[in-house]
Short mmCIF file of C-alpha atoms and ligand atoms in Angstrom, two decimals:
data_model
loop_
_atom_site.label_atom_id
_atom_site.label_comp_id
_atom_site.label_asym_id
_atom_site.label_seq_id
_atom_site.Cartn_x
_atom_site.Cartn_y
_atom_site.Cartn_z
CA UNK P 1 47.52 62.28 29.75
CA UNK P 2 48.84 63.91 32.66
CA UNK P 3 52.76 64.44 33.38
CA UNK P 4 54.35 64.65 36.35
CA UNK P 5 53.97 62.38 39.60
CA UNK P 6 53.06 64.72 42.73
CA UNK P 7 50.20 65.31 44.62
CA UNK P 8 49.17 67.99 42.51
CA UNK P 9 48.87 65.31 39.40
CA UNK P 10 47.32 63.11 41.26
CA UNK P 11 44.56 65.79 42.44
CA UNK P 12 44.76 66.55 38.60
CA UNK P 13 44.20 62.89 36.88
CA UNK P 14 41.41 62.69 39.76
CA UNK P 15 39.42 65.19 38.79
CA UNK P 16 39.72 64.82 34.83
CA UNK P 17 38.88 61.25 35.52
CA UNK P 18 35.32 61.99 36.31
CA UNK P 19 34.48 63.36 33.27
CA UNK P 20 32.25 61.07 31.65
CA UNK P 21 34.04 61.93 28.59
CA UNK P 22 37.42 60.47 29.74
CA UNK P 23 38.19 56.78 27.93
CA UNK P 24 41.50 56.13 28.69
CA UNK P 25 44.01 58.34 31.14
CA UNK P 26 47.58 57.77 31.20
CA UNK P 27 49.99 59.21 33.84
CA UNK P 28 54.11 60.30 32.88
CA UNK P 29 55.72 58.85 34.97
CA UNK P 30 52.72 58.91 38.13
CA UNK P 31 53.00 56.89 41.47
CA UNK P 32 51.16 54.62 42.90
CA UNK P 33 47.76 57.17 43.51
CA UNK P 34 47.54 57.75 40.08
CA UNK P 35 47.40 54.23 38.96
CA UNK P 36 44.13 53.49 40.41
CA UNK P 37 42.58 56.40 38.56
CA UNK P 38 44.78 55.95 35.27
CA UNK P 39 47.78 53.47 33.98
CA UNK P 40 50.91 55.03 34.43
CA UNK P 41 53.62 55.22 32.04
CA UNK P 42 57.17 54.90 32.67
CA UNK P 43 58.52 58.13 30.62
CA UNK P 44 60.02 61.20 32.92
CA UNK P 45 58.34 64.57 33.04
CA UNK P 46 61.45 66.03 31.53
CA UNK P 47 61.84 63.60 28.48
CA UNK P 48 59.65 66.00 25.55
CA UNK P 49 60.97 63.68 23.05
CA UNK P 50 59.47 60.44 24.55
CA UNK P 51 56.20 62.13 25.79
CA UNK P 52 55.53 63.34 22.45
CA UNK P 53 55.96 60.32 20.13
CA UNK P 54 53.89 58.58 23.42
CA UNK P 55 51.47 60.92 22.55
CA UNK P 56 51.22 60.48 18.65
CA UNK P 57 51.40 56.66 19.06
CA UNK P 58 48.37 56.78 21.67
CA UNK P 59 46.54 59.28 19.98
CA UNK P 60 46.09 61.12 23.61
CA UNK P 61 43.47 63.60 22.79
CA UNK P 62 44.70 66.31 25.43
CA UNK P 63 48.05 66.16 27.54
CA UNK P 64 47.87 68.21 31.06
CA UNK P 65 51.30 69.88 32.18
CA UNK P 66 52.21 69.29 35.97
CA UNK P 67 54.97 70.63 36.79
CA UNK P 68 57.21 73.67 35.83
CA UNK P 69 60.56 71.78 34.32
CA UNK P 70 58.97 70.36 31.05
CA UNK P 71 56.95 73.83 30.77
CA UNK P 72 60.26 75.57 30.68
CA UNK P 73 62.06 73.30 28.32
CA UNK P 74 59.09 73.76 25.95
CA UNK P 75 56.95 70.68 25.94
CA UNK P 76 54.11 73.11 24.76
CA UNK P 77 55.64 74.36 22.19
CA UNK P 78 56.65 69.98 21.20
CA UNK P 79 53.18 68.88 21.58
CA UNK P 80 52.05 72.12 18.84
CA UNK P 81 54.20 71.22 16.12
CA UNK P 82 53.20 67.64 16.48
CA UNK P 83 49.86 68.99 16.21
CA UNK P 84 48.97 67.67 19.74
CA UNK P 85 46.42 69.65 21.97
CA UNK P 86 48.63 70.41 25.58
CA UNK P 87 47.76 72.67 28.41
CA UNK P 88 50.54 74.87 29.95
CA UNK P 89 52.22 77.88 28.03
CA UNK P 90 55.19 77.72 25.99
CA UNK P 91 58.46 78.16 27.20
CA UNK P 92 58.10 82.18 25.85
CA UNK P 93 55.55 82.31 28.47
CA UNK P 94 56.74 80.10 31.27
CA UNK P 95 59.55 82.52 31.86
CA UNK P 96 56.91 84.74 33.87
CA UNK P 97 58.11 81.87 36.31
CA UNK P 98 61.56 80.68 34.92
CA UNK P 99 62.90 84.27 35.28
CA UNK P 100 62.67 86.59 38.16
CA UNK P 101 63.94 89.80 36.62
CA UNK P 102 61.99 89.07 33.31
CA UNK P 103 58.77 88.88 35.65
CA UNK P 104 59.72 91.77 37.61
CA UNK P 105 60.53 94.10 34.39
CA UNK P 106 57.46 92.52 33.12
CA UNK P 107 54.91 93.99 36.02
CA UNK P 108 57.03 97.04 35.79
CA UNK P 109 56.23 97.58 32.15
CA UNK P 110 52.62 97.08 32.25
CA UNK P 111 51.80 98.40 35.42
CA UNK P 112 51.31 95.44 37.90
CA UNK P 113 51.48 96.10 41.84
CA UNK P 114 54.60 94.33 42.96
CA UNK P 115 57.60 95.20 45.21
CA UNK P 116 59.94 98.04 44.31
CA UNK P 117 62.74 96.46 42.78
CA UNK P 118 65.85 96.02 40.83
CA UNK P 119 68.10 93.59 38.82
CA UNK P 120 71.95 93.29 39.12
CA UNK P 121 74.61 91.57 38.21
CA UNK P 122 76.57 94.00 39.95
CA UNK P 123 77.60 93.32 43.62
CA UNK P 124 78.20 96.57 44.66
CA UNK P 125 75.60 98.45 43.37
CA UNK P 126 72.94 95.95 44.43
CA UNK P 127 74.39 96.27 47.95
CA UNK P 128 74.18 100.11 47.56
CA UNK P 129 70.28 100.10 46.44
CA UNK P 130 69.53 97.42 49.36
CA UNK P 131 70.80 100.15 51.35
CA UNK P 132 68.52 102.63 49.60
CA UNK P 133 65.71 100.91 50.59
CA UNK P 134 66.48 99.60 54.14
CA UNK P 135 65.98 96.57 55.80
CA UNK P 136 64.50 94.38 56.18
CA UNK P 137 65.13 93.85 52.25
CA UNK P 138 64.53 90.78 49.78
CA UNK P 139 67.53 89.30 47.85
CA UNK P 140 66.13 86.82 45.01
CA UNK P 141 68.23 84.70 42.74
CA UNK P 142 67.03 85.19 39.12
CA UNK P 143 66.68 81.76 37.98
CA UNK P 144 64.73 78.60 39.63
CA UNK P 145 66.78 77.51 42.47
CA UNK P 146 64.31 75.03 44.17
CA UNK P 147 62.87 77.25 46.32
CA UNK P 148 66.05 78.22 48.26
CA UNK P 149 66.64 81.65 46.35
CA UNK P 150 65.12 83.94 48.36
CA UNK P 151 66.49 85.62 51.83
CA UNK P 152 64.79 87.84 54.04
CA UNK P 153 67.56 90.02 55.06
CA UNK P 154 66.67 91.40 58.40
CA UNK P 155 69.24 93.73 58.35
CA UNK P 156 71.82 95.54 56.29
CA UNK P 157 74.89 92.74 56.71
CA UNK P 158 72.23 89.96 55.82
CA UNK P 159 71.93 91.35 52.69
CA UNK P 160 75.37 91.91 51.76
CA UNK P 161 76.04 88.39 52.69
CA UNK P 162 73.05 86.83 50.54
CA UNK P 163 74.25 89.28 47.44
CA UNK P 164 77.85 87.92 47.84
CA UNK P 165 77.00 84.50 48.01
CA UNK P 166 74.99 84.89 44.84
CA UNK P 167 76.68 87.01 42.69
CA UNK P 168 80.58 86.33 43.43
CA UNK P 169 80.33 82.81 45.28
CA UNK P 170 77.52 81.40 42.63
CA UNK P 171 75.78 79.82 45.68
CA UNK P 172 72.99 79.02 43.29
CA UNK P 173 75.35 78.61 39.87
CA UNK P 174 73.66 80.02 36.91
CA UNK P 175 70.20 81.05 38.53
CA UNK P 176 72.13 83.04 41.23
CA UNK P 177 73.74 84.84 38.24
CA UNK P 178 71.49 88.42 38.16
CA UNK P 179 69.84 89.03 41.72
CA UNK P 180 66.42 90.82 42.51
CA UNK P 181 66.68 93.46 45.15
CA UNK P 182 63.28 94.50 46.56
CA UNK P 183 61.27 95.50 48.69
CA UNK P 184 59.71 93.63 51.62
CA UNK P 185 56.53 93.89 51.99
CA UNK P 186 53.71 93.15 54.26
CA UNK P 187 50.62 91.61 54.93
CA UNK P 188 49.04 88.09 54.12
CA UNK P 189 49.78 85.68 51.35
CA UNK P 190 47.18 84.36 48.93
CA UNK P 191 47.27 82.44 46.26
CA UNK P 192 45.27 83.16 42.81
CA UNK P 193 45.20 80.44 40.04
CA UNK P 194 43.78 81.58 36.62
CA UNK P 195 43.20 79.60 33.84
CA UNK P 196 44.01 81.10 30.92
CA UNK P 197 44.01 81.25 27.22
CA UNK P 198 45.19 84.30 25.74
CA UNK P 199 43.45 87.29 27.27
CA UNK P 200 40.61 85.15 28.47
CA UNK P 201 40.77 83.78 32.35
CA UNK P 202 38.98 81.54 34.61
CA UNK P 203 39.43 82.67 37.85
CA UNK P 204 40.23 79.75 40.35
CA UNK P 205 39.16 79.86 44.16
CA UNK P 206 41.80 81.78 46.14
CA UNK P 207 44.19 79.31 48.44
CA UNK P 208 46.71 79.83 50.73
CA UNK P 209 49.67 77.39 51.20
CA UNK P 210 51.89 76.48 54.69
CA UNK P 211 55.52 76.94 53.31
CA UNK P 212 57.06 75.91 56.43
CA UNK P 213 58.02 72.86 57.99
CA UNK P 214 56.42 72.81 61.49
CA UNK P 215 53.42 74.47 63.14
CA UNK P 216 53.45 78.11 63.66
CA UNK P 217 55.48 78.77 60.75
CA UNK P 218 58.55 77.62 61.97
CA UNK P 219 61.30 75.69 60.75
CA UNK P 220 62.53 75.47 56.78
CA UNK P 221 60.81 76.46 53.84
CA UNK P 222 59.26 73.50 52.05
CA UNK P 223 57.49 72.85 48.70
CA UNK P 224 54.53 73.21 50.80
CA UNK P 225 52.93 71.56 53.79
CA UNK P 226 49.22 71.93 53.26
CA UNK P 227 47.03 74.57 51.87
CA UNK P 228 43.40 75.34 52.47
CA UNK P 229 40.76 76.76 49.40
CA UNK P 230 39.48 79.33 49.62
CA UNK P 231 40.77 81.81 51.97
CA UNK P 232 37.88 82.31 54.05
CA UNK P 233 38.13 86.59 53.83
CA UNK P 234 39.02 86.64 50.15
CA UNK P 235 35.44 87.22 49.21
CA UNK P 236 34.12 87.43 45.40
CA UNK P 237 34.77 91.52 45.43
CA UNK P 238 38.52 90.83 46.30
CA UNK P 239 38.51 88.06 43.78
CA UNK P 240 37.57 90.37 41.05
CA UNK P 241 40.17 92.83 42.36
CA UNK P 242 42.87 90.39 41.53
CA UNK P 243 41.51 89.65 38.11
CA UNK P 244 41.68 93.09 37.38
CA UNK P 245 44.31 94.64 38.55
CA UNK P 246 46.24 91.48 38.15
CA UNK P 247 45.23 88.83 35.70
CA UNK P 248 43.60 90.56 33.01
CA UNK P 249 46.71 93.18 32.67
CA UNK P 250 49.35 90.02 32.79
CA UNK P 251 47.39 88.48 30.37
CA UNK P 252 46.99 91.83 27.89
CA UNK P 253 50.52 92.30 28.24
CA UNK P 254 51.61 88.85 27.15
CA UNK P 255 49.74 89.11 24.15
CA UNK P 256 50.72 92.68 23.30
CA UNK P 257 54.33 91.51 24.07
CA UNK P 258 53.61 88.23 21.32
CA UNK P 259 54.23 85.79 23.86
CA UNK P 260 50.41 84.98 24.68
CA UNK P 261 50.09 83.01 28.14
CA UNK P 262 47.96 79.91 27.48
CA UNK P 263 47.43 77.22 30.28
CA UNK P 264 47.36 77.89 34.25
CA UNK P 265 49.03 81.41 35.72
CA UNK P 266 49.44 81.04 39.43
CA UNK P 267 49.33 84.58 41.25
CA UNK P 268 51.67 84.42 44.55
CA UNK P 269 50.28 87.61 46.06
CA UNK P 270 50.76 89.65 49.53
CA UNK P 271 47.58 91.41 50.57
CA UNK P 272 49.28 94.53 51.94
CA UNK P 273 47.45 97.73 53.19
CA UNK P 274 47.88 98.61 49.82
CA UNK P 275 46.22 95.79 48.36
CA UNK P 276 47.72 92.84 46.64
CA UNK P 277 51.03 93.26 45.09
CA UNK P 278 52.40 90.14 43.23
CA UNK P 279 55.21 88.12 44.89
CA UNK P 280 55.65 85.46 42.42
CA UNK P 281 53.97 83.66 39.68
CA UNK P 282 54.40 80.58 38.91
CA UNK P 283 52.88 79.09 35.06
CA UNK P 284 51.10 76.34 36.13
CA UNK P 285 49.11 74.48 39.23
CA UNK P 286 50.40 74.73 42.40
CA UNK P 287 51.20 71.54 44.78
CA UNK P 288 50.07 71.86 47.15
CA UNK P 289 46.91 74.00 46.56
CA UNK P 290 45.61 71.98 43.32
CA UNK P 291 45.12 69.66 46.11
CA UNK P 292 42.42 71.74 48.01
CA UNK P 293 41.67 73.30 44.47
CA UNK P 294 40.22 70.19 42.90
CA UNK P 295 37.42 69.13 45.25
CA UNK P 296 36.23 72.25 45.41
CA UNK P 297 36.22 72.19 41.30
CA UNK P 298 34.84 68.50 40.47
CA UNK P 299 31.15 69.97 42.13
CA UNK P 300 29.20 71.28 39.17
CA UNK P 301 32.30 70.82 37.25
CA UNK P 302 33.81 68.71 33.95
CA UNK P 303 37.17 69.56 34.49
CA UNK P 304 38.59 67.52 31.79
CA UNK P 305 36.63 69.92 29.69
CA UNK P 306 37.98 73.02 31.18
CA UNK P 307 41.08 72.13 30.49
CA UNK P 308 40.61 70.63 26.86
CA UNK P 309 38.90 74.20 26.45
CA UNK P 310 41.48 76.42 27.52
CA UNK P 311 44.19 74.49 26.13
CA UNK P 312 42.11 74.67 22.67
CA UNK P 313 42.25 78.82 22.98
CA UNK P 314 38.95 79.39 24.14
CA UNK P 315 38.58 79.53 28.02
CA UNK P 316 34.96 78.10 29.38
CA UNK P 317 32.76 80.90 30.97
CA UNK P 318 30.70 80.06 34.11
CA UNK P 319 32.24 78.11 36.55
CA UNK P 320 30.35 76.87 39.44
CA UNK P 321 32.16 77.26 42.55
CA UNK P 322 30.60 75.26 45.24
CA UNK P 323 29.94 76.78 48.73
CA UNK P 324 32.88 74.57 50.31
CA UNK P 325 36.10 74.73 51.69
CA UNK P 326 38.97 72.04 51.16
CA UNK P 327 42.02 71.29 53.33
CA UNK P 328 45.22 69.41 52.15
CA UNK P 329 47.52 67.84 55.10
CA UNK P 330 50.27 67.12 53.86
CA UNK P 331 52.63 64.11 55.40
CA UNK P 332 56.19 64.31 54.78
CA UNK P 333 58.91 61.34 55.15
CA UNK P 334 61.01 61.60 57.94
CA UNK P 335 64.22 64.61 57.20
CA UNK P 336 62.33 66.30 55.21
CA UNK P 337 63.41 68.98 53.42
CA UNK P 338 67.09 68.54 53.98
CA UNK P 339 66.52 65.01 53.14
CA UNK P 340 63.69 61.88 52.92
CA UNK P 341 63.56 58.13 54.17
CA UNK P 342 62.62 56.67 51.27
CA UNK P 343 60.79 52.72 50.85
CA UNK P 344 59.28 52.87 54.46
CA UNK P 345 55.66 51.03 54.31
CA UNK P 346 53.15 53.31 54.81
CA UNK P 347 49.97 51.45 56.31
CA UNK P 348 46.16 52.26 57.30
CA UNK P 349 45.42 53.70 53.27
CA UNK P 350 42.40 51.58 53.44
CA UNK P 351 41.40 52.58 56.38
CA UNK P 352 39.99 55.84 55.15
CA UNK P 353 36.59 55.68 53.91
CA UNK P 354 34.96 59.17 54.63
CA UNK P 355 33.17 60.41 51.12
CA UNK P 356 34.53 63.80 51.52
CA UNK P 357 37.94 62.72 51.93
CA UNK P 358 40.57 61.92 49.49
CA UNK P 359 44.08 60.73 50.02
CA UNK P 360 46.00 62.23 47.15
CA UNK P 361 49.46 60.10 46.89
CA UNK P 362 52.97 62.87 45.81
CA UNK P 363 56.46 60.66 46.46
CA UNK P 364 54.69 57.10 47.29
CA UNK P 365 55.26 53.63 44.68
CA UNK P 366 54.38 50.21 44.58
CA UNK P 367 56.38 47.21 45.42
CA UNK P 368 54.31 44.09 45.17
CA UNK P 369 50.84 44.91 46.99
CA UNK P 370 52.85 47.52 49.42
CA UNK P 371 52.38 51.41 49.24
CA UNK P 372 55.93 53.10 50.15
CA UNK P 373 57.55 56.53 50.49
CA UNK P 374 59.72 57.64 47.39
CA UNK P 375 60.05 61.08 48.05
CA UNK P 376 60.08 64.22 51.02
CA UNK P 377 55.92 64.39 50.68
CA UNK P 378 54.45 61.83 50.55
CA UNK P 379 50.63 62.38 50.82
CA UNK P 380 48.06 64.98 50.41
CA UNK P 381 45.22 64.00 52.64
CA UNK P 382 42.04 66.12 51.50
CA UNK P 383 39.10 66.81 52.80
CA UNK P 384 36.01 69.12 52.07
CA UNK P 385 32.88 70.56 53.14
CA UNK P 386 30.35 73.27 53.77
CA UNK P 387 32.89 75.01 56.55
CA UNK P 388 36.64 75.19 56.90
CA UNK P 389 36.34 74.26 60.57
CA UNK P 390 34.88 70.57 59.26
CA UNK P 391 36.67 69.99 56.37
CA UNK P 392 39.85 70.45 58.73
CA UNK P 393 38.40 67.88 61.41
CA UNK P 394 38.04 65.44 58.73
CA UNK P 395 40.97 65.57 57.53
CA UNK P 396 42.67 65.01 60.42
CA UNK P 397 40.57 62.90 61.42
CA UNK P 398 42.17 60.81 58.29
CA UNK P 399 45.83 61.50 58.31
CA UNK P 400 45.55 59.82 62.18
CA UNK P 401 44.61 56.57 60.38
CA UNK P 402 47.76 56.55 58.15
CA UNK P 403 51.04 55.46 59.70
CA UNK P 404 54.04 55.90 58.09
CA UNK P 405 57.18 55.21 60.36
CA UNK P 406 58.78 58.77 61.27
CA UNK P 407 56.65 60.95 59.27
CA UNK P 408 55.22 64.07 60.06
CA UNK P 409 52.58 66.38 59.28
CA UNK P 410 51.71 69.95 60.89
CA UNK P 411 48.81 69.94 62.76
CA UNK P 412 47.96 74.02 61.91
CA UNK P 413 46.94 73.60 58.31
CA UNK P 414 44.30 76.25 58.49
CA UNK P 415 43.57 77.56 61.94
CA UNK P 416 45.15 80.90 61.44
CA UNK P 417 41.06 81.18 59.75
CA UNK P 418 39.17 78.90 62.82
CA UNK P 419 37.30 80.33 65.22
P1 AMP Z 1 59.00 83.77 46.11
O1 AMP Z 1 59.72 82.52 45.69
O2 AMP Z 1 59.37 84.98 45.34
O3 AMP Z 1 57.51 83.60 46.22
O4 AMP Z 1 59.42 83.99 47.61
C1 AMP Z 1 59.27 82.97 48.58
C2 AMP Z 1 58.66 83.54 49.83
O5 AMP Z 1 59.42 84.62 50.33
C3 AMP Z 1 57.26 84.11 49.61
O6 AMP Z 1 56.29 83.11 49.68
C4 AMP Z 1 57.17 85.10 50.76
O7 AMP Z 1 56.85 84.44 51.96
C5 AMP Z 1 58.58 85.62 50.87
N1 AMP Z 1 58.76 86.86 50.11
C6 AMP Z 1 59.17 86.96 48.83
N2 AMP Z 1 59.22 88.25 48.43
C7 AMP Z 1 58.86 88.99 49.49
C8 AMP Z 1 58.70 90.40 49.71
N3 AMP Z 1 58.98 91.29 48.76
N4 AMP Z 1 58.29 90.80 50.92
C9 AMP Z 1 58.02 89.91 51.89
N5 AMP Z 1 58.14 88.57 51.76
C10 AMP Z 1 58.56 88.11 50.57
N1 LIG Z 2 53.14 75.44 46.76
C1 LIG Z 2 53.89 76.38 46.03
C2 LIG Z 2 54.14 76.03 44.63
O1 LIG Z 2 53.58 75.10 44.07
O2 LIG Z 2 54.93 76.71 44.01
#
């Protein structure tokens, strides 16, 4: 069973679903991609209670953890006393994302490269150290706050005005509670996803997601709108870099802190002339990048087994990484991300027929035979092959035979890398 209903569990349920070893594949709660590789079931991704007894009834042999809600709440930790095999960590581990300052401290105790930093609850004194480290300075909410939580303060006033709002206007409630003062730093962002169980790790092809709304990187911040695998100059030396210096030292210090990190860590790094220093993590698949992640993954492949693996405590050696590249587009309803037209019709599905190209579904359903929009994205459409420069025409080449009335998509996913 998977649970969630984005693009990234659709990308998910796809791949698992070509294990030969799959019988039956449910998805919690899904949309309407996911029920023509699985039957969806109508339980939330935040009801543990009901996804567990679904799972005893059903006998589900291995449950796969989407997204990061049910993670924190502990569905891990539900589906282990019910005896229940379930990748993703327990809550004791998902605060590496549920938690700023208890990642931050974390790095700091065990020696991973991240932004200087501190933690306050104190207004004044966090406007005093943004001031000892000059801007432009990063002000983070603690908690989750949807992505919104973060402010690049170009200068001096930007910062006192994004610590204020935080700490004594509780712009973000309880998340904006404690604030994260650091450092801003430099360079390119890359993604890293590990699979993990304990101190073992399967190292995942880098990726590289398109946070903002419109080409160029302009415009909001968004979940994501596309993301390419790998990044073309993140070469198998650099990879083992971040496992390193990275990965392995997260995952030792988990264990030695007994709160051992089972299921998928996701490593939000900025390459800086330094190296890569750790912007975020996030404790479990990304979406969009699981997207790009999971054609490149099904060749050579059973990634129903990798995960059964992993989730079992004993993480699969040898992974065979095709010599690919992926690229997700992803189309997002009209308004999006303030807001999102929701039921429009979205036509030409069928119309895309390329072998190398899949159209992974995020906020679509079914009403009668029609495909509509129920959400802000709507569709990942993926495509690989041997070059970056072709799996990018295709794909395009595919999202101009969908129409959805209003939608967009940016048409830059990846050319930062194209010669
Ligand atoms: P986060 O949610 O911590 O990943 O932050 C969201 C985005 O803000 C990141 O993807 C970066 O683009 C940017 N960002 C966060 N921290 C920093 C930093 N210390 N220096 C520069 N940019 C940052
Ligand atoms: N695409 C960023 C994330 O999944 O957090």
């Amino acid at each position: 069973m998977v649970v969630g209903s984005g693009g990234r569990e659709h990308a998910l349920a796809w791949a698992i679903r070509r294990s030969p070893r799959v019988e039956r594949l449910w998805i919690a709660p899904g949309n309407a991609g996911t029920a023509s590789v699985g039957e969806n079931v109508d339980i939330m991704a935040t009801d543990l209670a009901a996804l567990v007894d679904f799972a005893r009834r059903h006998r589900v042999d291995l449950t796969v953890i989407g997204p990061e809600a049910p993670l924190m709440a502990g569905i891990v930790d539900r589906f282990r006393d019910a005896n229940r095999l379930c990748y993703g960590p327990t809550a004791a581990a998902a605060r590496l994302e549920g938690s700023k300052a208890f990642a931050k401290e974390f790095m700091q105790r065990h020696r991973v490269p991240t932004a200087a930093f501190a933690t306050f609850d104190d207004a004044a004194r966090a406007r005093a150290f943004a001031r000892s480290l000059g801007a432009p300075v990063v002000i983070k909410a603690d908690g989750l706050a949807a992505g919104k939580g973060v402010v690049i303060a170009n200068d001096l006033d930007e910062a006192d005005r994004a610590i204020d709002s935080m700490l004594l206007d509780h712009r973000f409630g309880e998340a904006g509670s404690r604030v994260v003062v650091e450092e801003f730093l430099r360079g390119e962002e890359v993604s890293v996803h590990a699979m993990c169980a304990g101190e073992q790790a399967l190292v995942l092809p880098s990726s590289q997601d398109h946070k903002r709304a419109y080409d160029n990187d302009r415009g909001p911040n968004t979940g994501g709108m596309g993301a390419i695998a790998p990044v073309p100059w993140v070469d198998s030396q650099a990879l083992q870099h971040v496992e390193h210096e990275i990965i392995r030292p997260v995952l030792a210090g988990m264990a030695a802190d007994g709160t051992p990190f089972t299921g998928t860590l996701y490593a939000g790094l900025m390459w800086t002339a330094d190296g890569p220093k750790v912007l975020e993590f996030n404790t479990r698949f990304g979406d969009p990048e699981t997207q790009a992640l999971m054609p490149l993954l099904v060749h050579g492949n059973d990634v129903c087994t990798l995960f059964e693996k992993a989730a079992a405590g004993e993480v699969p050696t040898g992974l065979v990484i095709p010599a690919m590249s992926a690229v997700a587009i992803v189309v997002a309803s009209k308004g999006y991300p303030e807001s999102a037209e929701r039921d429009v019709e979205i036509r030409g599905l069928d119309h895309v027929d390329d072998a190398r190209t899949m159209v992974f579904h995020a906020g679509t359903r079914c009403v009668d035979a029609r495909v509509v929009t129920a959400g802000g994205r709507v569709l990942g459409v993926t495509a690989w092959s041997e070059s970056l420069t072709d799996a990018a025409r295709h794909a395009y080449a595919a999202a101009e035979k969908i129409h959805i009335d209003g939608a967009f998509y940016r048409s830059d996913i990846g050319r930062r890398h194209l010669t």
